[in-house]
Short mmCIF file of C-alpha atoms and ligand atoms in Angstrom, two decimals:
data_model
loop_
_atom_site.label_atom_id
_atom_site.label_comp_id
_atom_site.label_asym_id
_atom_site.label_seq_id
_atom_site.Cartn_x
_atom_site.Cartn_y
_atom_site.Cartn_z
CA MET L 1 -7.93 4.46 -2.70
CA ILE L 2 -7.23 1.97 -0.36
CA CYS L 3 -9.49 -0.15 1.53
CA LEU L 4 -8.49 -1.51 5.20
CA SER L 5 -10.43 -3.07 7.29
CA ALA L 6 -12.77 -1.84 9.33
CA SER L 7 -12.66 -4.30 11.97
CA GLY L 8 -8.84 -3.63 12.08
CA VAL L 9 -8.03 -7.73 11.29
CA SER L 10 -4.84 -8.42 9.28
CA MET L 11 -5.87 -7.85 5.59
CA ARG L 12 -2.66 -10.18 4.57
CA SER L 13 -4.57 -13.25 3.98
CA LYS L 14 -8.01 -11.58 2.63
CA TYR L 15 -6.18 -9.81 -0.33
CA VAL L 16 -4.45 -11.05 -3.26
CA ILE L 17 -2.97 -8.92 -6.16
CA ILE L 18 -3.92 -10.03 -10.06
CA CYS L 19 -2.12 -9.60 -12.86
CA HIS L 20 -4.20 -9.81 -16.36
CA LEU L 21 -2.02 -11.05 -18.77
CA HIS L 22 -1.54 -9.27 -22.21
CA GLU L 23 -0.53 -10.96 -25.58
CA LEU L 24 0.84 -13.99 -23.51
CA THR L 25 -2.26 -15.48 -23.89
CA LEU L 26 -1.97 -15.53 -27.75
CA LYS L 27 1.16 -18.25 -26.97
CA GLY L 28 1.03 -21.53 -28.19
CA LYS L 29 3.20 -24.38 -26.96
CA ASN L 30 6.00 -22.04 -26.11
CA ARG L 31 3.71 -20.13 -23.47
CA GLY L 32 5.04 -21.57 -20.54
CA ARG L 33 8.48 -20.59 -21.01
CA PHE L 34 7.32 -17.14 -21.27
CA GLU L 35 4.98 -17.49 -18.03
CA ARG L 36 7.83 -18.68 -16.13
CA ARG L 37 10.06 -15.41 -16.84
CA LEU L 38 7.18 -13.97 -16.00
CA TYR L 39 6.82 -14.51 -12.72
CA LYS L 40 10.35 -14.62 -11.90
CA ASN L 41 10.11 -10.71 -12.98
CA ILE L 42 7.26 -9.98 -10.28
CA ARG L 43 8.87 -11.84 -7.51
CA THR L 44 12.20 -9.91 -8.38
CA GLN L 45 10.46 -6.42 -8.67
CA LEU L 46 8.15 -7.46 -5.70
CA GLY L 47 11.70 -8.14 -3.58
CA GLY L 48 11.38 -6.92 0.02
CA LEU L 49 7.58 -6.48 0.05
CA PRO L 50 5.07 -9.22 1.95
CA PHE L 51 4.11 -11.61 -0.34
CA LYS L 52 3.76 -15.54 -0.73
CA SER L 53 3.02 -16.82 -3.48
CA VAL L 54 2.87 -15.75 -6.86
CA SER L 55 0.70 -18.45 -9.53
CA ASN L 56 -1.29 -19.30 -12.34
CA LYS L 57 -4.59 -19.14 -12.46
CA LYS L 58 -6.66 -18.99 -15.82
CA ALA L 59 -4.63 -16.67 -17.99
CA ARG L 60 -4.14 -14.27 -14.97
CA VAL L 61 -1.14 -14.18 -12.08
CA VAL L 62 -2.29 -14.50 -8.66
CA VAL L 63 -0.06 -12.86 -5.82
CA ALA L 64 -1.07 -13.97 -2.71
CA GLY L 65 -0.18 -13.30 0.74
CA VAL L 66 0.05 -9.57 0.22
CA ASP L 67 0.03 -6.66 2.61
CA ALA L 68 -3.42 -4.34 1.31
CA SER L 69 -2.03 -1.40 3.10
CA LEU L 70 0.74 -0.93 0.78
CA TRP L 71 -0.78 -1.33 -2.36
CA ASP L 72 0.81 2.22 -3.87
CA ARG L 73 4.24 0.76 -3.46
CA TYR L 74 3.36 -2.85 -5.10
CA SER L 75 1.46 -1.16 -8.11
CA SER L 76 4.49 1.13 -8.77
CA ARG L 77 6.62 -2.13 -8.49
CA LEU L 78 4.12 -4.14 -10.95
CA VAL L 79 3.95 -0.82 -13.53
CA GLY L 80 7.49 -2.10 -14.32
CA VAL L 81 6.65 -5.65 -15.27
CA MET L 82 6.25 -5.88 -18.83
CA GLY L 83 3.71 -8.70 -20.22
CA ILE L 84 1.07 -7.71 -17.99
CA ILE L 85 -1.56 -5.03 -18.64
CA GLY L 86 -3.44 -4.38 -15.61
CA CYS L 87 -3.00 -5.35 -11.64
CA SER L 88 -5.26 -5.19 -9.13
CA LEU L 89 -5.78 -5.22 -5.28
CA MET L 90 -8.39 -7.62 -4.83
CA ARG L 91 -10.51 -9.30 -1.72
CA ILE L 92 -10.98 -12.81 -2.12
CA THR L 93 -14.10 -14.67 -0.68
CA GLU L 94 -15.93 -18.02 -1.27
CA PRO L 95 -17.84 -17.60 -4.85
CA THR L 96 -21.75 -16.75 -3.28
CA MET L 97 -23.84 -13.62 -3.75
CA GLU L 98 -24.23 -13.15 -0.44
CA ASN L 99 -20.32 -13.24 0.08
CA ILE L 100 -19.64 -10.96 -2.85
CA ARG L 101 -22.28 -8.46 -1.64
CA GLU L 102 -20.69 -8.38 1.68
CA VAL L 103 -17.47 -7.41 0.56
CA VAL L 104 -18.51 -5.15 -1.95
CA LYS L 105 -20.57 -3.57 1.16
CA ASP L 106 -17.27 -3.12 3.58
CA LEU L 107 -15.32 -1.87 0.41
CA VAL L 108 -17.96 0.64 -0.70
CA SER L 109 -18.28 1.81 3.14
CA GLN L 110 -14.76 2.63 3.40
CA THR L 111 -13.89 4.41 -0.08
CA SER L 112 -15.46 7.84 -1.62
CA PHE L 113 -16.39 8.39 -5.34
CA ASN L 114 -18.58 10.45 -7.21
CA SER L 115 -19.95 7.62 -9.84
CA PHE L 116 -19.00 4.61 -10.08
CA ARG L 117 -19.23 1.13 -12.29
CA VAL L 118 -19.43 -2.58 -11.35
CA SER L 119 -17.45 -4.72 -14.16
CA SER L 120 -17.73 -8.79 -13.66
CA ARG L 121 -16.19 -11.85 -15.28
CA ARG L 122 -16.87 -15.24 -14.73
CA SER L 123 -14.09 -17.59 -15.89
CA ASP L 124 -16.42 -20.82 -13.76
CA LYS L 125 -19.32 -20.90 -15.96
CA LYS L 126 -21.05 -23.36 -12.52
CA PHE L 127 -21.24 -20.38 -10.93
CA PRO L 128 -25.51 -19.62 -10.91
CA VAL L 129 -25.80 -15.89 -12.02
CA LYS L 130 -24.85 -14.62 -15.25
CA THR L 131 -22.01 -11.48 -15.74
CA PRO L 132 -25.03 -9.11 -16.87
CA ASP L 133 -27.09 -10.50 -13.99
CA ILE L 134 -24.07 -9.49 -10.95
CA ASN L 135 -23.38 -6.01 -11.93
CA ILE L 136 -27.27 -5.31 -12.20
CA GLU L 137 -27.87 -6.70 -8.93
CA ILE L 138 -24.32 -5.26 -7.18
CA GLY L 139 -24.81 -1.94 -9.13
CA SER L 140 -28.32 -1.28 -7.75
CA MET L 141 -26.75 -1.86 -4.46
CA VAL L 142 -24.16 -0.14 -4.26
CA GLN L 143 -26.58 2.84 -5.74
CA LYS L 144 -28.64 2.30 -2.83
CA LEU L 145 -25.53 2.54 -0.38
CA SER L 146 -23.66 5.20 -1.71
CA GLY L 147 -26.50 7.59 -3.21
CA LYS L 148 -23.88 7.83 -6.61
CA PRO L 149 -25.21 7.24 -9.75
CA VAL L 150 -23.66 4.40 -11.99
CA SER L 151 -21.73 5.71 -15.24
CA LEU L 152 -20.73 3.32 -17.52
CA ARG L 153 -18.20 5.63 -18.92
CA ASN L 154 -16.94 8.24 -16.72
CA TYR L 155 -16.67 6.52 -13.91
CA ASP L 156 -14.01 6.92 -10.63
CA CYS L 157 -14.62 3.76 -9.22
CA ASN L 158 -14.52 0.73 -10.84
CA ILE L 159 -15.80 -2.32 -8.78
CA ALA L 160 -14.36 -5.41 -10.28
CA ILE L 161 -15.78 -8.76 -9.72
CA GLU L 162 -13.68 -11.97 -10.99
CA ILE L 163 -15.14 -15.48 -10.33
CA ILE L 164 -12.35 -18.00 -10.91
CA GLU L 165 -12.58 -21.43 -10.25
CA GLU L 166 -14.05 -22.11 -6.81
CA SER L 167 -13.15 -18.13 -5.55
CA ALA L 168 -14.37 -14.97 -6.03
CA PHE L 169 -12.23 -11.65 -5.91
CA VAL L 170 -13.97 -8.24 -5.58
CA GLY L 171 -11.54 -5.12 -5.78
CA MET L 172 -11.31 -1.26 -6.52
CA ASN L 173 -7.85 -0.59 -7.30
CA LYS L 174 -6.91 -1.11 -10.52
CA GLU L 175 -3.51 0.30 -11.87
CA ARG L 176 -2.51 -0.27 -15.99
CA CYS L 177 0.43 -1.23 -17.11
CA PHE L 178 2.18 -1.41 -20.02
CA GLY L 179 1.82 -5.07 -21.49
CA GLY L 180 4.43 -6.75 -23.80
CA LEU L 181 6.33 -9.76 -23.27
CA PRO L 182 8.43 -10.47 -19.72
CA VAL L 183 12.02 -8.86 -20.39
CA GLY L 184 14.49 -11.78 -20.82
CA SER L 185 11.39 -13.42 -22.87
CA THR L 186 13.46 -12.15 -26.01
CA GLU L 187 17.33 -12.43 -27.11
CA LYS L 188 19.69 -9.55 -26.15
CA GLY L 189 20.39 -6.14 -27.49
CA LEU L 190 22.86 -3.20 -27.17
CA SER L 191 21.40 -0.04 -26.99
CA LEU L 192 22.88 3.10 -28.42
CA ILE L 193 21.79 5.76 -25.57
CA SER L 194 22.66 9.84 -25.77
CA SER L 195 20.85 12.10 -23.09
CA GLY L 196 18.12 13.10 -25.31
CA LEU L 197 14.34 12.16 -25.78
CA ASP L 198 14.42 9.75 -28.60
CA SER L 199 16.61 7.04 -27.33
CA PRO L 200 15.66 6.11 -24.04
CA VAL L 201 11.76 6.01 -25.32
CA ALA L 202 13.60 3.83 -27.91
CA SER L 203 15.09 1.62 -25.81
CA PHE L 204 11.74 1.06 -23.58
CA HIS L 205 9.72 0.17 -26.38
CA MET L 206 12.25 -2.95 -27.22
CA ILE L 207 12.14 -3.63 -23.65
CA ARG L 208 8.68 -3.61 -24.10
CA ARG L 209 9.03 -6.43 -26.68
CA GLY L 210 10.72 -8.65 -23.88
CA MET L 211 14.36 -7.78 -24.69
CA GLN L 212 17.15 -7.07 -22.08
CA LEU L 213 18.91 -4.36 -23.04
CA ASP L 214 22.87 -3.45 -21.88
CA TYR L 215 23.45 0.38 -23.44
CA ILE L 216 26.65 1.91 -24.78
CA HIS L 217 26.98 5.80 -24.75
CA PHE L 218 29.54 8.16 -26.68
CA HIS L 219 30.61 11.23 -24.93
CA SER L 220 33.50 13.78 -25.72
CA ALA L 221 34.54 15.03 -22.52
CA PRO L 222 36.43 16.98 -21.86
CA ALA L 223 35.57 19.42 -24.97
CA THR L 224 31.85 18.23 -23.60
CA SER L 225 30.61 18.85 -20.06
CA PRO L 226 30.51 15.41 -18.56
CA GLN L 227 26.50 16.34 -17.79
CA SER L 228 25.18 13.73 -20.63
CA ILE L 229 27.37 11.17 -18.76
CA GLU L 230 25.54 12.06 -15.63
CA ASN L 231 22.16 12.12 -17.42
CA VAL L 232 22.72 9.09 -19.17
CA GLU L 233 23.24 6.99 -15.81
CA LYS L 234 20.36 8.70 -14.56
CA LEU L 235 18.47 7.58 -17.87
CA VAL L 236 19.49 3.76 -17.51
CA ASP L 237 18.58 3.65 -13.56
CA ARG L 238 14.96 4.99 -14.71
CA LEU L 239 14.83 2.33 -17.51
CA CYS L 240 16.14 -0.48 -15.13
CA HIS L 241 13.05 0.04 -13.47
CA TYR L 242 11.89 -2.16 -16.40
CA GLN L 243 14.46 -4.24 -16.71
CA ILE L 244 15.68 -4.76 -13.60
CA GLU L 245 19.46 -4.41 -14.26
CA SER L 246 21.93 -3.34 -16.96
CA THR L 247 25.44 -2.58 -18.39
CA LEU L 248 26.42 0.79 -19.38
CA TYR L 249 29.52 1.22 -21.51
CA ILE L 250 30.85 4.67 -21.30
CA VAL L 251 33.31 5.45 -24.58
CA PRO L 252 35.15 8.43 -25.12
CA LEU L 253 34.93 9.56 -28.60
CA LEU L 254 36.57 12.78 -28.85
CA LYS L 255 40.36 12.03 -29.94
CA ILE L 256 38.20 10.10 -33.16
CA GLN L 257 36.14 12.82 -33.71
CA GLU L 258 39.24 15.14 -33.93
CA LYS L 259 41.06 13.23 -36.55
CA ILE L 260 37.68 12.82 -38.55
CA MET L 261 37.25 16.62 -38.51
CA LYS L 262 40.67 17.19 -39.09
CA HIS L 263 40.77 15.00 -42.67
CA ALA L 264 37.35 14.53 -43.81
CA VAL L 265 34.70 16.44 -46.05
CA ASP L 266 32.85 18.28 -43.00
CA SER L 267 29.28 17.64 -44.68
CA ASN L 268 30.42 14.56 -43.71
CA TRP L 269 31.70 14.40 -39.95
CA VAL L 270 28.05 13.47 -38.47
CA ILE L 271 28.14 10.42 -40.73
CA LEU L 272 31.64 9.35 -39.81
CA PHE L 273 31.06 9.80 -36.63
CA ARG L 274 28.00 7.79 -36.48
CA ARG L 275 29.72 5.41 -38.44
CA ALA L 276 32.65 4.93 -35.79
CA MET L 277 30.01 5.07 -32.99
CA LEU L 278 28.85 1.68 -34.41
CA LYS L 279 32.13 0.10 -35.56
CA LEU L 280 32.56 0.20 -31.29
CA ALA L 281 29.40 -0.06 -30.66
CA THR L 282 29.31 -3.64 -32.71
CA LYS L 283 32.72 -4.63 -31.17
CA ILE L 284 30.93 -4.59 -27.81
CA ALA L 285 27.87 -6.29 -29.17
CA HIS L 286 29.88 -9.13 -30.87
CA LYS L 287 32.13 -9.56 -27.25
CA ASN L 288 29.21 -9.66 -25.21
CA ARG L 289 27.71 -11.97 -27.56
CA ILE L 290 24.31 -9.33 -28.34
CA ASN L 291 23.10 -10.06 -31.67
CA VAL L 292 21.29 -6.55 -32.28
CA LEU L 293 22.15 -2.62 -31.74
CA VAL L 294 18.81 -0.10 -31.01
CA THR L 295 18.84 3.22 -32.09
CA GLY L 296 16.41 5.90 -31.50
CA GLU L 297 16.03 7.55 -35.17
CA SER L 298 13.04 8.68 -36.51
CA VAL L 299 13.15 9.11 -40.05
CA GLY L 300 13.29 12.70 -41.37
CA GLN L 301 13.13 14.03 -37.84
CA VAL L 302 16.32 16.08 -38.06
CA SER L 303 18.47 16.24 -41.05
CA SER L 304 20.36 13.81 -40.43
CA GLN L 305 18.14 10.99 -40.48
CA THR L 306 17.40 10.64 -43.82
CA ILE L 307 17.05 7.00 -45.61
CA SER L 308 20.08 8.07 -47.69
CA ASN L 309 21.83 8.59 -44.49
CA ILE L 310 20.81 5.98 -42.65
CA ARG L 311 22.06 3.37 -45.04
CA SER L 312 25.47 5.04 -45.34
CA VAL L 313 25.38 4.96 -41.58
CA ASP L 314 24.05 1.39 -40.99
CA HIS L 315 26.53 -0.14 -43.56
CA ALA L 316 29.51 -0.14 -40.65
CA SER L 317 27.41 -2.75 -38.80
CA ASP L 318 26.79 -6.41 -39.51
CA LEU L 319 24.36 -6.72 -37.05
CA PRO L 320 20.57 -5.84 -37.52
CA ILE L 321 20.09 -2.42 -36.30
CA LEU L 322 16.27 -1.61 -34.10
CA ARG L 323 15.00 1.66 -34.30
CA PRO L 324 11.81 1.18 -33.15
CA LEU L 325 11.30 5.18 -33.31
CA ALA L 326 10.93 5.17 -37.23
CA GLY L 327 7.66 5.82 -38.13
CA THR L 328 6.79 7.76 -35.12
CA ASN L 329 6.26 11.73 -34.44
CA LYS L 330 7.97 13.44 -31.80
CA ASP L 331 4.70 14.39 -29.93
CA GLU L 332 3.60 9.93 -29.57
CA ILE L 333 7.59 10.04 -28.57
CA MET L 334 7.15 12.51 -25.80
CA GLU L 335 4.03 11.40 -24.39
CA LEU L 336 5.59 8.06 -23.91
CA ALA L 337 8.64 9.63 -22.69
CA LYS L 338 6.60 11.04 -19.98
CA LYS L 339 4.37 7.61 -19.42
CA ILE L 340 7.80 5.97 -18.78
CA GLU L 341 9.55 8.92 -16.98
CA THR L 342 12.35 9.33 -18.82
CA TYR L 343 10.86 13.02 -19.80
CA ASN L 344 12.19 15.26 -17.18
CA ILE L 345 15.65 13.35 -17.30
CA SER L 346 16.20 14.29 -21.15
CA ASN L 347 15.10 17.66 -20.73
CA LEU L 348 17.97 18.28 -18.13
CA PRO L 349 20.93 20.55 -19.80
CA HIS L 350 23.51 18.46 -21.98
CA GLN L 351 25.62 18.52 -24.48
CA ASP L 352 25.69 15.25 -27.04
CA CYS L 353 28.80 14.45 -28.72
CA CYS L 354 27.66 14.77 -32.33
CA THR L 355 25.64 17.71 -32.28
CA PHE L 356 28.14 19.65 -30.28
CA PHE L 357 30.84 19.07 -33.38
CA LEU L 358 27.85 19.94 -35.78
CA PRO L 359 29.03 21.58 -39.57
CA PRO L 360 27.64 24.48 -41.23
CA SER L 361 26.05 22.43 -43.44
CA PRO L 362 25.99 18.44 -42.80
CA GLU L 363 24.57 16.22 -45.41
CA THR L 364 21.27 14.98 -45.85
CA LYS L 365 21.66 12.64 -48.73
CA SER L 366 24.58 11.19 -48.23
CA LYS L 367 26.40 8.56 -51.25
CA LEU L 368 28.02 5.42 -49.90
CA ASP L 369 30.85 4.70 -51.88
CA LEU L 370 31.67 8.68 -51.13
CA VAL L 371 31.29 8.48 -47.58
CA LEU L 372 33.54 5.44 -47.66
CA MET L 373 35.73 6.60 -49.67
CA ASP L 374 36.20 10.28 -47.25
CA GLU L 375 36.61 6.91 -44.44
CA SER L 376 39.22 5.16 -46.15
CA LYS L 377 41.62 8.59 -46.21
CA ILE L 378 41.55 8.46 -41.86
CA ASP L 379 43.43 5.69 -40.09
CA LEU L 380 41.23 5.22 -37.13
CA GLY L 381 42.91 2.23 -36.37
CA ASN L 382 44.61 2.95 -33.08
CA LEU L 383 42.29 5.68 -32.07
CA MET L 384 39.45 2.62 -32.10
CA GLU L 385 41.29 0.13 -30.27
CA ASP L 386 42.13 2.93 -27.42
CA ALA L 387 38.51 4.07 -27.09
CA GLU L 388 37.80 0.13 -26.59
CA ASN L 389 40.58 -0.10 -24.09
CA ASN L 390 39.36 3.25 -22.18
CA THR L 391 35.36 2.33 -21.89
CA GLU L 392 34.33 2.61 -18.72
CA ILE L 393 31.69 -0.24 -17.84
CA LYS L 394 29.39 -0.19 -14.92
CA THR L 395 26.31 -2.10 -13.93
CA ILE L 396 23.54 -0.37 -12.88
CA LYS L 397 20.58 -1.68 -11.13
CA TYR L 398 17.46 -0.41 -9.91
CA ASN L 399 16.81 0.57 -6.31
CA TYR L 400 13.36 -0.36 -4.77
CA GLU L 401 14.02 0.77 -1.93
CA GLU L 402 14.60 4.05 -3.11
CA ALA L 403 12.20 4.35 -5.39
CA THR L 404 9.52 3.38 -3.08
P1 ATP N 1 18.22 11.20 -28.91
O1 ATP N 1 16.98 12.43 -28.75
O2 ATP N 1 18.32 9.81 -28.40
O3 ATP N 1 19.53 11.77 -29.26
P2 ATP N 1 18.18 12.37 -31.81
O4 ATP N 1 16.94 12.80 -32.28
O5 ATP N 1 18.98 13.30 -31.32
O6 ATP N 1 17.96 11.36 -30.63
P3 ATP N 1 20.27 12.40 -33.00
O7 ATP N 1 21.29 13.07 -32.33
O8 ATP N 1 20.65 12.20 -34.66
O9 ATP N 1 19.18 11.87 -32.96
O10 ATP N 1 21.10 10.35 -32.78
C1 ATP N 1 20.21 9.50 -33.47
C2 ATP N 1 20.49 8.42 -32.50
O11 ATP N 1 21.82 7.69 -32.60
C3 ATP N 1 20.17 8.14 -31.35
O12 ATP N 1 19.00 7.87 -31.08
C4 ATP N 1 20.99 7.61 -30.64
O13 ATP N 1 20.59 6.00 -30.59
C5 ATP N 1 22.22 7.38 -31.15
N1 ATP N 1 23.10 8.55 -30.22
C6 ATP N 1 23.49 9.70 -30.52
N2 ATP N 1 24.25 10.39 -29.87
C7 ATP N 1 24.43 9.11 -29.22
C8 ATP N 1 25.55 9.28 -27.96
N3 ATP N 1 26.37 10.29 -27.73
N4 ATP N 1 25.90 7.71 -27.53
C9 ATP N 1 24.98 7.04 -28.23
N5 ATP N 1 24.17 6.88 -28.78
C10 ATP N 1 23.53 8.39 -29.71
MG1 MG N 2 20.28 13.21 -29.74
#
């Protein structure tokens, strides 16, 4: 629903976008730091679109000087800003009931809907009409004008009215956002990303906790097709919509895997591959002053993701390893993958470096001491160094102009 002026007057000065903060409102003394980061992220996301200023107004962020005809483009960019729970395009007017009625009339005359509701908020208690009375008065006016019923639950048009300090804001266009904390407000992380479904969703969970992520992907080319690398690049590009830019480390693992397969008990292969991955990821993290790793494991989802195996794998790194999907189900993961638009990319055909060399019966209840004993028989020293030296490093930035 885009509302343009019936009079054809430029709408830029009359419209603002109001972004509602999520849990930032619960922050205490350090709230200013989080807010400054949020404003910076909003400005970056809106780069190239017209706007005059981004400022704070009573637990909301107001983006002023916007062009209402570009609302779809603003909203699709703002969905990528972590820390806001919703954004609305709103007309701004002096706070009187007469003005509010006029703006609502104008908006209603340009919009079609089947049922509606009015939801008003009044942070300026000096405004003489209480919110239930605003809802009733405006609601009955809209009912008469449109002939459509009020429906508090199943509405397709929400007329939002907010009275904040010396202004009243009226709007009908609202987009839900992901909430969380602004990216960059938490320390950085390094996410182990495959081209599967889980690791991009795990990464998104941490981005939503304010974490700027770099990514690391291991491949077995030329034994496997380069498709997994291409898919991972597409996934990181998509995830950059939520975190603006990132570095992707692409590490060749084949030679290490071949040596492990030659010398280790086959049931331990996957665990030893994973330990090698974690050791390399840890090295790259330390080099780049990153203090945490992220993976997409979900307890019990596949036979390799048992607690015993997680313990045997974790032991290879001195960094904390976050597994935001540990307690989630596949359908929950799929639902979020669809929302963040990684689902279709993850479903593209690919060969993962670990599953490609899956032994007939992988260990599901590994014992750390036996894994370490098996590992100690294999000298991976030079191969680990080679893998690190042959790592390809790519900077990936979200391309806003292409996307909207
Ligand atoms: P995903 O869907 O993320 O591939 P999965 O259910 O297939 O997860 P596994 O293959 O057991 O699970 O991998 C567990 C985790 O190990 C992944 O979520 C990811 O964090 C990491 N991982 C697996 N393969 C790779 C890879 N090729 N490169 C980087 N990390 C990987
Ligand atoms: Mg996988």
